[in-house]
One Martini backbone bead per residue (centre of mass of N, CA, C, O) as a GRO file, in nm:
protein
  557
    1MET     BB    1  10.113   6.341  12.749
    2VAL     BB    2  10.002   6.693  12.616
    3TYR     BB    3   9.983   6.920  12.370
    4VAL     BB    4   9.837   7.263  12.417
    5VAL     BB    5   9.642   7.507  12.254
    6THR     BB    6   9.642   7.854  12.321
    7GLN     BB    7   9.556   8.182  12.299
    8PRO     BB    8   9.772   8.323  12.099
    9CYS     BB    9   9.692   8.203  11.844
   10CYS     BB   10   9.808   8.309  11.505
   11ASN     BB   11   9.838   8.057  11.265
   12ASP     BB   12  10.153   8.028  11.136
   13ALA     BB   13  10.230   7.715  11.124
   14SER     BB   14  10.489   7.630  11.243
   15CYS     BB   15  10.451   7.399  11.360
   16VAL     BB   16  10.326   7.187  11.152
   17GLU     BB   17  10.618   7.173  10.998
   18VAL     BB   18  10.745   7.007  11.274
   19CYS     BB   19  10.580   6.811  11.284
   20PRO     BB   20  10.606   6.437  11.257
   21VAL     BB   21  10.265   6.345  11.272
   22ASN     BB   22  10.052   6.508  11.190
   23CYS     BB   23   9.852   6.653  11.436
   24ILE     BB   24   9.866   6.964  11.335
   25HIS     BB   25   9.533   7.141  11.312
   26PRO     BB   26   9.462   7.326  11.030
   27THR     BB   27   9.626   7.334  10.756
   28PRO     BB   28   9.708   7.530  10.492
   29ASP     BB   29   9.563   7.270  10.323
   30GLU     BB   30   9.264   7.324  10.463
   31ALA     BB   31   8.971   7.453  10.452
   32PRO     BB   32   8.957   7.545  10.790
   33PHE     BB   33   9.221   7.757  10.796
   34ALA     BB   34   9.083   8.063  10.695
   35VAL     BB   35   8.829   8.052  10.947
   36SER     BB   36   9.021   7.973  11.205
   37GLU     BB   37   9.103   8.036  11.543
   38MET     BB   38   9.278   7.781  11.548
   39LEU     BB   39   9.471   7.530  11.639
   40TYR     BB   40   9.537   7.170  11.696
   41ILE     BB   41   9.589   6.899  11.889
   42ASP     BB   42   9.621   6.573  11.888
   43ALA     BB   43   9.578   6.327  12.164
   44GLN     BB   44   9.651   6.058  11.961
   45THR     BB   45   9.915   6.148  11.814
   46CYS     BB   46  10.079   6.277  12.013
   47ILE     BB   47  10.443   6.223  12.108
   48ASP     BB   48  10.595   6.437  12.320
   49CYS     BB   49  10.827   6.638  12.191
   50GLY     BB   50  10.835   6.949  12.136
   51ALA     BB   51  10.851   7.123  11.855
   52CYS     BB   52  10.624   7.319  11.881
   53VAL     BB   53  10.713   7.484  12.103
   54ASP     BB   54  10.966   7.616  11.964
   55ALA     BB   55  10.816   7.731  11.708
   56CYS     BB   56  10.617   7.897  11.862
   57PRO     BB   57  10.586   8.269  11.831
   58VAL     BB   58  10.390   8.307  12.104
   59ASP     BB   59  10.385   8.106  12.323
   60ALA     BB   60  10.108   7.858  12.314
   61ILE     BB   61  10.245   7.598  12.379
   62THR     BB   62  10.127   7.358  12.656
   63SER     BB   63  10.127   7.135  12.854
   64GLY     BB   64   9.852   6.955  13.006
   65ASP     BB   65  10.001   6.970  13.292
   66GLU     BB   66  10.043   7.299  13.262
   67LEU     BB   67   9.751   7.391  13.329
   68ARG     BB   68   9.512   7.594  13.388
   69PRO     BB   69   9.177   7.616  13.484
   70ASP     BB   70   9.145   7.851  13.267
   71GLN     BB   71   9.248   7.618  13.027
   72ASP     BB   72   9.067   7.375  12.980
   73PRO     BB   73   8.877   7.432  12.727
   74TYR     BB   74   9.099   7.374  12.532
   75LEU     BB   75   9.074   7.057  12.534
   76LYS     BB   76   8.817   7.071  12.421
   77MET     BB   77   8.834   7.208  12.147
   78ALA     BB   78   9.038   6.984  12.022
   79GLU     BB   79   8.831   6.745  12.061
   80ASN     BB   80   8.582   6.886  11.881
   81TYR     BB   81   8.744   6.897  11.654
   82TYR     BB   82   8.807   6.582  11.621
   83GLN     BB   83   8.475   6.532  11.592
   84ARG     BB   84   8.441   6.703  11.306
   85TYR     BB   85   8.766   6.653  11.235
   86PRO     BB   86   8.891   6.367  11.148
   87LEU     BB   87   9.156   6.160  11.073
   88GLU     BB   88   9.267   6.024  10.751
   89SER     BB   89   9.549   6.064  10.779
   90ASP     BB   90   9.928   6.104  10.795
   91VAL     BB   91   9.963   6.226  10.512
   92ARG     BB   92  10.151   6.506  10.397
   93THR     BB   93  10.096   6.775  10.209
   94GLU     BB   94  10.280   6.945  10.019
   95PRO     BB   95  10.311   7.238   9.875
   96SER     BB   96  10.412   7.400   9.623
   97ARG     BB   97  10.683   7.579   9.522
   98ALA     BB   98  10.807   7.859   9.338
   99SER     BB   99  11.087   7.894   9.115
  100ILE     BB  100  11.374   8.014   9.022
  101SER     BB  101  11.471   8.003   8.728
  102ALA     BB  102  11.792   7.948   8.542
  103GLY     BB  103  11.855   8.258   8.409
  104SER     BB  104  11.657   8.496   8.517
  105GLY     BB  105  11.769   8.657   8.722
  106SER     BB  106  11.730   8.867   8.923
  107LEU     BB  107  11.530   8.988   9.170
  108ARG     BB  108  11.280   9.280   9.227
  109VAL     BB  109  11.103   9.397   9.517
  110ALA     BB  110  10.842   9.549   9.627
  111VAL     BB  111  10.714   9.642   9.973
  112VAL     BB  112  10.412   9.738  10.078
  113GLY     BB  113  10.458   9.754  10.375
  114SER     BB  114  10.507   9.588  10.752
  115GLY     BB  115  10.316   9.382  10.812
  116PRO     BB  116  10.257   9.062  10.831
  117ALA     BB  117  10.210   9.027  10.514
  118ALA     BB  118  10.477   9.191  10.421
  119CYS     BB  119  10.676   9.002  10.617
  120TYR     BB  120  10.624   8.758  10.507
  121ALA     BB  121  10.708   8.802  10.205
  122ALA     BB  122  10.987   8.886  10.288
  123LEU     BB  123  11.058   8.593  10.389
  124ASP     BB  124  11.003   8.458  10.143
  125LEU     BB  125  11.187   8.586   9.944
  126THR     BB  126  11.454   8.592  10.090
  127ALA     BB  127  11.471   8.246  10.055
  128ARG     BB  128  11.529   8.325   9.782
  129ALA     BB  129  11.766   8.311   9.557
  130GLY     BB  130  11.810   8.637   9.389
  131VAL     BB  131  11.622   8.820   9.602
  132GLU     BB  132  11.535   9.180   9.619
  133VAL     BB  133  11.432   9.415   9.864
  134ASN     BB  134  11.181   9.649   9.940
  135VAL     BB  135  11.067   9.811  10.178
  136ILE     BB  136  10.757  10.023  10.243
  137ASP     BB  137  10.697  10.267  10.504
  138ARG     BB  138  10.530  10.546  10.630
  139LEU     BB  139  10.610  10.465  10.882
  140PRO     BB  140  10.856  10.456  11.151
  141THR     BB  141  10.730  10.148  11.165
  142PRO     BB  142  10.707   9.861  11.223
  143TYR     BB  143  10.409   9.564  11.191
  144GLY     BB  144  10.190   9.732  11.237
  145LEU     BB  145   9.918   9.534  11.397
  146VAL     BB  146  10.132   9.439  11.629
  147ARG     BB  147  10.198   9.726  11.759
  148ALA     BB  148   9.870   9.884  11.665
  149GLY     BB  149   9.625   9.623  11.741
  150VAL     BB  150   9.753   9.468  11.976
  151ALA     BB  151   9.696   9.426  12.272
  152PRO     BB  152   9.876   9.475  12.521
  153ASP     BB  153   9.768   9.201  12.693
  154HIS     BB  154   9.928   9.051  12.437
  155GLN     BB  155  10.239   9.009  12.431
  156GLN     BB  156  10.265   8.727  12.300
  157THR     BB  157  10.109   8.796  12.016
  158LYS     BB  158  10.402   9.007  11.969
  159ALA     BB  159  10.615   8.775  11.922
  160VAL     BB  160  10.596   8.766  11.611
  161ALA     BB  161  10.829   8.957  11.547
  162ASP     BB  162  11.072   8.809  11.585
  163ILE     BB  163  11.019   8.684  11.277
  164PHE     BB  164  11.055   8.910  11.101
  165ARG     BB  165  11.347   9.009  11.118
  166ALA     BB  166  11.460   8.806  10.907
  167GLY     BB  167  11.326   9.007  10.646
  168LEU     BB  168  11.413   9.312  10.734
  169GLY     BB  169  11.742   9.182  10.771
  170HIS     BB  170  11.837   9.108  10.549
  171LYS     BB  171  12.083   9.150  10.315
  172ARG     BB  172  11.808   9.145  10.096
  173ALA     BB  173  11.712   9.389  10.258
  174ARG     BB  174  11.531   9.713  10.256
  175CYS     BB  175  11.428  10.003  10.466
  176TRP     BB  176  11.168  10.241  10.453
  177PHE     BB  177  11.060  10.433  10.639
  178ASN     BB  178  10.910  10.707  10.651
  179VAL     BB  179  10.771  10.626  10.346
  180GLU     BB  180  10.566  10.741  10.082
  181VAL     BB  181  10.324  10.646   9.870
  182GLY     BB  182  10.208  10.926   9.707
  183GLU     BB  183  10.488  11.125   9.775
  184HIS     BB  184  10.771  11.033   9.745
  185VAL     BB  185  10.647  10.767   9.585
  186SER     BB  186  10.583  10.639   9.301
  187HIS     BB  187  10.449  10.369   9.119
  188GLU     BB  188  10.595  10.376   8.892
  189GLU     BB  189  10.877  10.394   9.035
  190LEU     BB  190  10.867  10.123   9.146
  191LEU     BB  191  10.870   9.978   8.848
  192ALA     BB  192  11.120  10.091   8.725
  193HIS     BB  193  11.295   9.925   8.991
  194HIS     BB  194  11.108   9.657   8.955
  195HIS     BB  195  10.951   9.390   8.887
  196ALA     BB  196  10.791   9.401   9.152
  197VAL     BB  197  10.474   9.490   9.349
  198ILE     BB  198  10.382   9.457   9.693
  199TYR     BB  199  10.067   9.538   9.816
  200ALA     BB  200  10.029   9.555  10.226
  201VAL     BB  201   9.812   9.802  10.364
  202GLY     BB  202   9.583   9.716  10.457
  203ALA     BB  203   9.298   9.796  10.689
  204PRO     BB  204   9.240  10.123  10.843
  205SER     BB  205   8.984  10.185  10.821
  206ALA     BB  206   8.614  10.200  10.913
  207ARG     BB  207   8.342  10.165  10.930
  208ASN     BB  208   7.994  10.231  10.923
  209LEU     BB  209   7.666  10.288  11.097
  210ASP     BB  210   7.445  10.479  10.925
  211ILE     BB  211   7.350  10.678  11.173
  212PRO     BB  212   7.235  10.912  11.339
  213GLY     BB  213   7.507  11.074  11.504
  214GLU     BB  214   7.777  10.935  11.443
  215ASP     BB  215   7.935  11.232  11.443
  216LEU     BB  216   7.950  11.290  11.720
  217PRO     BB  217   8.079  11.367  12.002
  218GLY     BB  218   8.189  11.042  12.143
  219SER     BB  219   8.231  10.941  11.853
  220HIS     BB  220   8.420  10.622  11.778
  221ALA     BB  221   8.637  10.449  11.657
  222ALA     BB  222   8.805  10.181  11.743
  223THR     BB  223   9.038  10.209  11.603
  224GLU     BB  224   9.127  10.471  11.744
  225PHE     BB  225   9.142  10.339  12.029
  226VAL     BB  226   9.366  10.127  11.954
  227ALA     BB  227   9.582  10.338  11.823
  228TRP     BB  228   9.610  10.523  12.077
  229TYR     BB  229   9.699  10.290  12.303
  230ASN     BB  230   9.933  10.195  12.122
  231GLY     BB  231  10.079  10.475  11.977
  232HIS     BB  232   9.981  10.620  11.723
  233PRO     BB  233  10.101  10.875  11.560
  234ASP     BB  234   9.821  10.974  11.437
  235TYR     BB  235   9.660  10.895  11.763
  236ALA     BB  236   9.784  11.045  12.022
  237ASP     BB  237   9.587  11.308  12.055
  238LEU     BB  238   9.357  11.198  12.131
  239THR     BB  239   9.044  11.206  12.297
  240PHE     BB  240   8.854  11.076  12.571
  241ASP     BB  241   8.535  11.028  12.750
  242PHE     BB  242   8.549  10.910  13.102
  243SER     BB  243   8.356  11.043  13.293
  244GLY     BB  244   8.145  10.821  13.266
  245GLU     BB  245   7.982  10.505  13.377
  246ARG     BB  246   7.964  10.452  13.065
  247ALA     BB  247   7.985  10.229  12.771
  248VAL     BB  248   7.993  10.196  12.424
  249ILE     BB  249   7.949   9.904  12.203
  250ILE     BB  250   7.990   9.803  11.847
  251GLY     BB  251   7.982   9.538  11.840
  252ASN     BB  252   8.135   9.121  11.823
  253GLY     BB  253   8.446   9.119  11.819
  254ASN     BB  254   8.798   9.149  11.910
  255VAL     BB  255   8.775   9.426  11.937
  256ALA     BB  256   8.536   9.471  12.143
  257LEU     BB  257   8.721   9.325  12.330
  258ASP     BB  258   8.952   9.474  12.349
  259VAL     BB  259   8.838   9.732  12.459
  260ALA     BB  260   8.689   9.654  12.676
  261ARG     BB  261   8.933   9.537  12.879
  262ILE     BB  262   9.045   9.812  12.904
  263LEU     BB  263   8.847   9.968  13.051
  264VAL     BB  264   8.829   9.731  13.286
  265THR     BB  265   9.105   9.767  13.354
  266ASP     BB  266   9.332   9.778  13.544
  267PRO     BB  267   9.602  10.024  13.504
  268GLU     BB  268   9.809   9.894  13.649
  269GLU     BB  269   9.816   9.625  13.474
  270LEU     BB  270   9.849   9.769  13.219
  271ALA     BB  271  10.130   9.934  13.315
  272LYS     BB  272  10.279   9.632  13.249
  273SER     BB  273  10.269   9.729  12.978
  274ASP     BB  274  10.290   9.916  12.602
  275ILE     BB  275  10.123  10.095  12.672
  276ALA     BB  276  10.058  10.425  12.628
  277ASP     BB  277  10.102  10.662  12.865
  278HIS     BB  278   9.864  10.835  12.814
  279ALA     BB  279   9.647  10.580  12.820
  280ILE     BB  280   9.718  10.564  13.154
  281ALA     BB  281   9.645  10.837  13.244
  282ALA     BB  282   9.336  10.860  13.132
  283LEU     BB  283   9.270  10.569  13.280
  284ARG     BB  284   9.301  10.669  13.575
  285GLU     BB  285   9.050  10.854  13.518
  286SER     BB  286   8.860  10.675  13.503
  287LYS     BB  287   8.451  10.609  13.559
  288ILE     BB  288   8.416  10.367  13.450
  289ARG     BB  289   8.206  10.053  13.518
  290GLU     BB  290   8.070  10.019  13.218
  291VAL     BB  291   8.007   9.782  12.933
  292VAL     BB  292   7.848   9.767  12.614
  293VAL     BB  293   7.822   9.470  12.433
  294VAL     BB  294   7.701   9.521  12.079
  295GLY     BB  295   7.467   9.266  11.896
  296ARG     BB  296   7.256   9.195  11.646
  297ARG     BB  297   7.282   8.932  11.715
  298GLY     BB  298   7.409   8.649  11.861
  299PRO     BB  299   7.650   8.406  11.995
  300ALA     BB  300   7.700   8.244  11.691
  301GLN     BB  301   7.718   8.537  11.537
  302ALA     BB  302   7.985   8.612  11.652
  303ALA     BB  303   8.316   8.728  11.573
  304TYR     BB  304   8.440   8.610  11.802
  305THR     BB  305   8.649   8.433  11.969
  306ASN     BB  306   8.706   8.178  12.223
  307PRO     BB  307   8.957   8.301  12.342
  308GLU     BB  308   8.834   8.564  12.399
  309LEU     BB  309   8.612   8.499  12.559
  310LEU     BB  310   8.762   8.377  12.774
  311ALA     BB  311   8.938   8.606  12.866
  312LEU     BB  312   8.686   8.797  12.963
  313GLY     BB  313   8.632   8.584  13.221
  314GLN     BB  314   8.973   8.667  13.327
  315ILE     BB  315   8.912   8.946  13.494
  316PRO     BB  316   8.962   9.084  13.739
  317ASN     BB  317   8.681   9.236  13.891
  318VAL     BB  318   8.486   9.113  13.663
  319ASP     BB  319   8.182   9.124  13.530
  320ILE     BB  320   7.926   8.918  13.364
  321VAL     BB  321   7.669   9.021  13.134
  322VAL     BB  322   7.354   8.900  12.986
  323GLU     BB  323   7.183   9.019  12.694
  324GLY     BB  324   6.964   8.865  12.500
  325LEU     BB  325   6.965   8.523  12.492
  326GLU     BB  326   6.662   8.422  12.431
  327SER     BB  327   6.618   8.583  12.170
  328ALA     BB  328   6.867   8.425  12.023
  329LEU     BB  329   6.758   8.133  12.062
  330ASP     BB  330   6.399   8.155  12.084
  331SER     BB  331   6.351   8.177  11.776
  332ALA     BB  332   6.254   8.121  11.462
  333GLY     BB  333   6.539   8.032  11.407
  334GLY     BB  334   6.596   7.723  11.576
  335ALA     BB  335   6.642   7.520  11.354
  336LEU     BB  336   6.898   7.652  11.240
  337LEU     BB  337   7.068   7.665  11.527
  338ASP     BB  338   7.101   7.411  11.560
  339ASP     BB  339   7.293   7.356  11.301
  340LEU     BB  340   7.505   7.532  11.362
  341VAL     BB  341   7.589   7.413  11.655
  342VAL     BB  342   7.770   7.182  11.525
  343GLU     BB  343   8.013   7.402  11.564
  344PRO     BB  344   8.196   7.373  11.797
  345ARG     BB  345   8.291   7.652  11.829
  346ILE     BB  346   7.975   7.758  11.851
  347ALA     BB  347   7.894   7.615  12.055
  348LEU     BB  348   8.057   7.736  12.281
  349LYS     BB  349   7.993   8.010  12.275
  350VAL     BB  350   7.700   7.924  12.366
  351GLU     BB  351   7.816   7.833  12.627
  352GLN     BB  352   7.993   8.071  12.754
  353VAL     BB  353   7.763   8.263  12.774
  354ALA     BB  354   7.563   8.068  12.963
  355ASN     BB  355   7.750   8.097  13.201
  356PHE     BB  356   7.769   8.388  13.236
  357ALA     BB  357   7.461   8.408  13.289
  358LYS     BB  358   7.534   8.216  13.581
  359ARG     BB  359   7.678   8.436  13.745
  360PRO     BB  360   7.750   8.597  13.963
  361LEU     BB  361   7.745   8.912  14.168
  362THR     BB  362   7.961   9.164  14.238
  363LYS     BB  363   8.015   9.384  14.444
  364GLY     BB  364   8.205   9.682  14.294
  365ASN     BB  365   8.213   9.567  14.003
  366ARG     BB  366   8.306   9.573  13.719
  367ARG     BB  367   8.129   9.580  13.397
  368ILE     BB  368   8.065   9.332  13.118
  369VAL     BB  369   7.816   9.370  12.869
  370LEU     BB  370   7.615   9.118  12.678
  371ARG     BB  371   7.416   9.230  12.389
  372PHE     BB  372   7.191   9.107  12.220
  373CYS     BB  373   6.954   9.171  11.970
  374SER     BB  374   7.055   9.493  11.898
  375VAL     BB  375   6.981   9.799  11.702
  376PRO     BB  376   7.085  10.081  11.593
  377MET     BB  377   6.960  10.399  11.567
  378GLU     BB  378   7.037  10.642  11.766
  379LEU     BB  379   7.251  10.923  11.838
  380ALA     BB  380   7.230  11.148  12.110
  381GLY     BB  381   7.256  11.497  12.162
  382ASP     BB  382   7.402  11.843  12.284
  383GLY     BB  383   7.669  11.808  12.085
  384ARG     BB  384   7.672  11.535  12.246
  385VAL     BB  385   7.691  11.230  12.356
  386GLU     BB  386   7.410  11.054  12.560
  387ALA     BB  387   7.269  10.848  12.371
  388ILE     BB  388   7.130  10.527  12.264
  389THR     BB  389   6.947  10.365  12.053
  390PHE     BB  390   6.720  10.040  12.060
  391ASP     BB  391   6.612   9.809  11.938
  392ARG     BB  392   6.449   9.488  11.946
  393ALA     BB  393   6.547   9.208  11.861
  394GLU     BB  394   6.495   8.893  11.624
  395LEU     BB  395   6.547   8.586  11.467
  396VAL     BB  396   6.469   8.468  11.174
  397ASN     BB  397   6.341   8.269  10.883
  398ALA     BB  398   6.499   8.338  10.584
  399ASN     BB  399   6.491   8.101  10.345
  400GLY     BB  400   6.728   7.973  10.559
  401ARG     BB  401   6.784   8.261  10.693
  402LEU     BB  402   6.941   8.438  10.972
  403GLU     BB  403   6.756   8.747  11.069
  404VAL     BB  404   6.709   9.085  11.130
  405GLN     BB  405   6.433   9.166  11.328
  406PRO     BB  406   6.255   9.439  11.442
  407THR     BB  407   5.989   9.504  11.710
  408GLY     BB  408   5.991   9.835  11.804
  409PHE     BB  409   6.151   9.816  12.061
  410VAL     BB  410   6.272  10.086  12.233
  411GLU     BB  411   6.575  10.162  12.365
  412ARG     BB  412   6.745  10.415  12.591
  413VAL     BB  413   7.115  10.439  12.662
  414PRO     BB  414   7.308  10.602  12.840
  415THR     BB  415   7.592  10.801  12.719
  416GLY     BB  416   7.924  10.923  12.626
  417LEU     BB  417   8.074  10.663  12.507
  418VAL     BB  418   8.124  10.553  12.166
  419LEU     BB  419   8.216  10.250  11.990
  420ARG     BB  420   8.313  10.154  11.698
  421SER     BB  421   8.276   9.786  11.597
  422VAL     BB  422   8.240   9.716  11.229
  423GLY     BB  423   8.529   9.721  11.123
  424TYR     BB  424   8.721   9.730  10.853
  425ARG     BB  425   8.886   9.933  10.548
  426GLY     BB  426   8.997  10.011  10.314
  427ASN     BB  427   9.219  10.207  10.062
  428PRO     BB  428   9.320  10.374   9.827
  429VAL     BB  429   9.536  10.365   9.588
  430PRO     BB  430   9.777  10.523   9.405
  431ASP     BB  431   9.707  10.419   9.064
  432LEU     BB  432   9.481  10.179   9.176
  433PRO     BB  433   9.275   9.971   9.171
  434PHE     BB  434   8.906   9.968   9.326
  435ASP     BB  435   8.744   9.843   9.535
  436ASP     BB  436   8.470   9.974   9.719
  437GLN     BB  437   8.293   9.772   9.838
  438ARG     BB  438   8.543   9.564   9.911
  439GLY     BB  439   8.800   9.762   9.990
  440ILE     BB  440   8.999   9.648   9.770
  441ILE     BB  441   9.210   9.518   9.567
  442PRO     BB  442   9.193   9.372   9.272
  443ASN     BB  443   9.204   9.040   9.240
  444GLU     BB  444   9.385   8.683   9.145
  445ALA     BB  445   9.576   8.556   9.350
  446GLY     BB  446   9.747   8.845   9.412
  447ARG     BB  447   9.675   8.989   9.117
  448VAL     BB  448   9.642   9.222   8.984
  449VAL     BB  449   9.322   9.393   8.824
  450ASP     BB  450   9.149   9.482   8.598
  451PRO     BB  451   8.802   9.573   8.641
  452VAL     BB  452   8.709   9.524   8.335
  453THR     BB  453   8.912   9.278   8.200
  454GLY     BB  454   9.045   9.106   8.385
  455ASP     BB  455   9.352   9.174   8.377
  456PRO     BB  456   9.693   9.147   8.467
  457LEU     BB  457   9.916   9.347   8.600
  458VAL     BB  458  10.240   9.422   8.546
  459GLY     BB  459  10.387   9.379   8.852
  460VAL     BB  460  10.135   9.340   9.032
  461TYR     BB  461  10.021   9.331   9.398
  462THR     BB  462   9.907   9.137   9.682
  463ALA     BB  463   9.838   9.150  10.058
  464GLY     BB  464   9.609   9.072  10.272
  465TRP     BB  465   9.368   9.262  10.329
  466ILE     BB  466   9.414   9.445  10.069
  467LYS     BB  467   9.314   9.142   9.916
  468ARG     BB  468   9.058   8.998  10.140
  469GLY     BB  469   9.026   9.157  10.354
  470PRO     BB  470   8.922   9.162  10.720
  471THR     BB  471   9.057   8.867  10.779
  472GLY     BB  472   9.157   8.678  11.053
  473VAL     BB  473   9.480   8.646  11.137
  474ILE     BB  474   9.794   8.649  11.141
  475GLY     BB  475   9.880   8.345  11.018
  476THR     BB  476   9.677   8.404  10.748
  477ASN     BB  477   9.945   8.582  10.586
  478LYS     BB  478  10.111   8.345  10.522
  479VAL     BB  479   9.953   8.204  10.278
  480CYS     BB  480   9.845   8.479  10.129
  481SER     BB  481  10.161   8.549  10.049
  482GLU     BB  482  10.262   8.296   9.944
  483GLN     BB  483  10.049   8.287   9.677
  484THR     BB  484  10.158   8.578   9.556
  485VAL     BB  485  10.465   8.506   9.543
  486ASP     BB  486  10.444   8.274   9.378
  487ASN     BB  487  10.293   8.414   9.130
  488LEU     BB  488  10.556   8.608   9.085
  489VAL     BB  489  10.756   8.399   9.031
  490GLN     BB  490  10.617   8.269   8.787
  491ASP     BB  491  10.627   8.512   8.611
  492PHE     BB  492  10.925   8.589   8.606
  493SER     BB  493  11.001   8.282   8.483
  494ALA     BB  494  10.809   8.357   8.224
  495GLY     BB  495  10.856   8.652   8.110
  496ARG     BB  496  10.615   8.861   8.227
  497LEU     BB  497  10.816   9.050   8.342
  498THR     BB  498  10.965   9.387   8.356
  499GLU     BB  499  11.216   9.524   8.327
  500PRO     BB  500  11.388   9.753   8.462
  501VAL     BB  501  11.477  10.096   8.372
  502ALA     BB  502  11.615  10.164   8.597
  503ASP     BB  503  11.855  10.213   8.827
  504ARG     BB  504  11.934  10.082   9.129
  505GLU     BB  505  11.918  10.346   9.290
  506PHE     BB  506  11.681  10.384   9.467
  507GLY     BB  507  11.810  10.528   9.756
  508ASP     BB  508  11.847  10.800   9.621
  509LEU     BB  509  11.520  10.858   9.560
  510VAL     BB  510  11.443  10.837   9.864
  511SER     BB  511  11.666  11.078   9.963
  512ARG     BB  512  11.585  11.313   9.824
  513ARG     BB  513  11.268  11.315   9.920
  514GLN     BB  514  11.348  11.153  10.240
  515PRO     BB  515  11.556  11.242  10.482
  516ASN     BB  516  11.357  11.083  10.689
  517TYR     BB  517  11.439  10.777  10.663
  518ILE     BB  518  11.399  10.471  10.790
  519ASP     BB  519  11.613  10.199  10.874
  520PHE     BB  520  11.690   9.889  11.030
  521ARG     BB  521  11.891  10.024  11.207
  522SER     BB  522  11.735  10.268  11.314
  523TRP     BB  523  11.509  10.086  11.442
  524GLN     BB  524  11.696   9.930  11.646
  525ARG     BB  525  11.749  10.221  11.793
  526ILE     BB  526  11.443  10.218  11.875
  527ASP     BB  527  11.418   9.916  12.036
  528LYS     BB  528  11.672   9.959  12.214
  529GLN     BB  529  11.535  10.189  12.384
  530GLU     BB  530  11.251  10.118  12.454
  531THR     BB  531  11.348   9.825  12.614
  532ALA     BB  532  11.508  10.019  12.809
  533ARG     BB  533  11.266  10.164  12.925
  534GLY     BB  534  11.127   9.896  13.024
  535ARG     BB  535  11.297   9.817  13.227
  536GLU     BB  536  11.312  10.045  13.415
  537ALA     BB  537  10.954   9.997  13.462
  538ARG     BB  538  10.882   9.678  13.397
  539ARG     BB  539  10.860   9.677  13.089
  540PRO     BB  540  10.863   9.551  12.764
  541ARG     BB  541  10.788   9.872  12.684
  542VAL     BB  542  10.848  10.213  12.570
  543LYS     BB  543  10.720  10.444  12.367
  544PHE     BB  544  10.734  10.594  12.078
  545VAL     BB  545  10.484  10.861  11.931
  546ALA     BB  546  10.660  11.060  11.814
  547VAL     BB  547  10.801  11.134  11.550
  548ALA     BB  548  11.039  11.295  11.647
  549ASP     BB  549  11.130  11.114  11.857
  550LEU     BB  550  11.147  10.868  11.619
  551LEU     BB  551  11.399  11.003  11.485
  552LYS     BB  552  11.564  11.082  11.716
  553ALA     BB  553  11.615  10.761  11.801
  554SER     BB  554  11.744  10.679  11.525
  555ALA     BB  555  12.002  10.874  11.565
  556ALA     BB  556  12.108  10.721  11.769
  557VAL     BB  557  12.457  10.585  11.905
   0.00000   0.00000   0.00000
């Protein structure tokens, strides 16, 4: 018997830490980790102890004997990984971690944000003696994209929030939800009350297509749609037009596939998840039969991961149609493409798409169309989106790089709903420097720096997407946050941080500015009521989405 990592893998690497024979890779100190889709267990080294199963926060590891037929590709994915990256040694190198020097006194840190990067930072900080943490988030609820971004049909992935409770609920941590930095408390005030501030505020905005008609009604950022169906308070009142039979999604990353699944999955199946009630009501009335997922390049360059692609082919009563595959594979850049697919995960993407293309279609099924080598040119319509035009493209070898070259063959595709899924982007934080081109806070290994001089700003740090850009999966933020916390602790022990000048009653300041703050115990009241509502409806939870309802639930005894 061998254990296998499957679709919900979040790259948290908790399994790596408990494996007694170092058979789970890539580890956080190995180069592929930062870009790896998931972790892999080496069948030749695994001793079947099962320690990884207990450690996995999202129940992604299962016995090979218990794999369903549709999970068999995960065995091949692991085999391919170790063919590409053979194990050279069974000796694990543990990364050195900074510790607080004796005599340095207690360390007070503010963490702005409560998504994965912020929660991993809080976990790391509270694991060290003598550290006090204040976690601040403008939303009434914690966990960021785990609550408001992970697709509702991926409940196992959301389970990672269970490990975050230990950090947010720690006796040396206090939470201040529904409190906004820049409105209720300033950056300068945070520094006055703490030795250091870690900004882990994510990348909440969407990138633009920059084409005519992008702002027409009927055209939305996919990030807004995701937040809407997940019950994010800022987006709960949005409306989407599902009256037509076709929706078009621009982009082919994991978010695009999430959105496509939600649009074609039977609403009664979605109703078993924690999807927002208003979203279920609207999707039950949806007339959409076809969702076109559009990529400028081919399947080898697509940003989605293999687990998400595999999941796409497992939706009941939904066909997968492939368009533009020949243009992507039989292009002038073919030689480069051959080199590219040496990488196992890329080869598997191409193989899986090719297998989709061979599937027979079933009359009456909804369908997802994976359309490659199409460049969006314009969204057109009289007062709202009625169609989108594409230029059929080909991939060409441009000095050793595959580039997209429009062919001039233009096609008009009727649609009343376009969802733009071309990436997330960070927003400027008040009183902090900002790299507008990259959409991040400028930093060196988590230390925020002056963009002119390059010197670190004393006591100011960053982690997560606002630090490195919107890359990686949930668990990638663990290593990212650990790097930031290590550097913060090193600076504190070396005497490079300024002692707080304000008194310790940060809570008094917040209470005066925002009486409607929600602490961790109040969040637990919300959580308890949402899960209780879920049990009544035979669902994981039924969310409160309005701020007023969340505040009311937080005060319930």
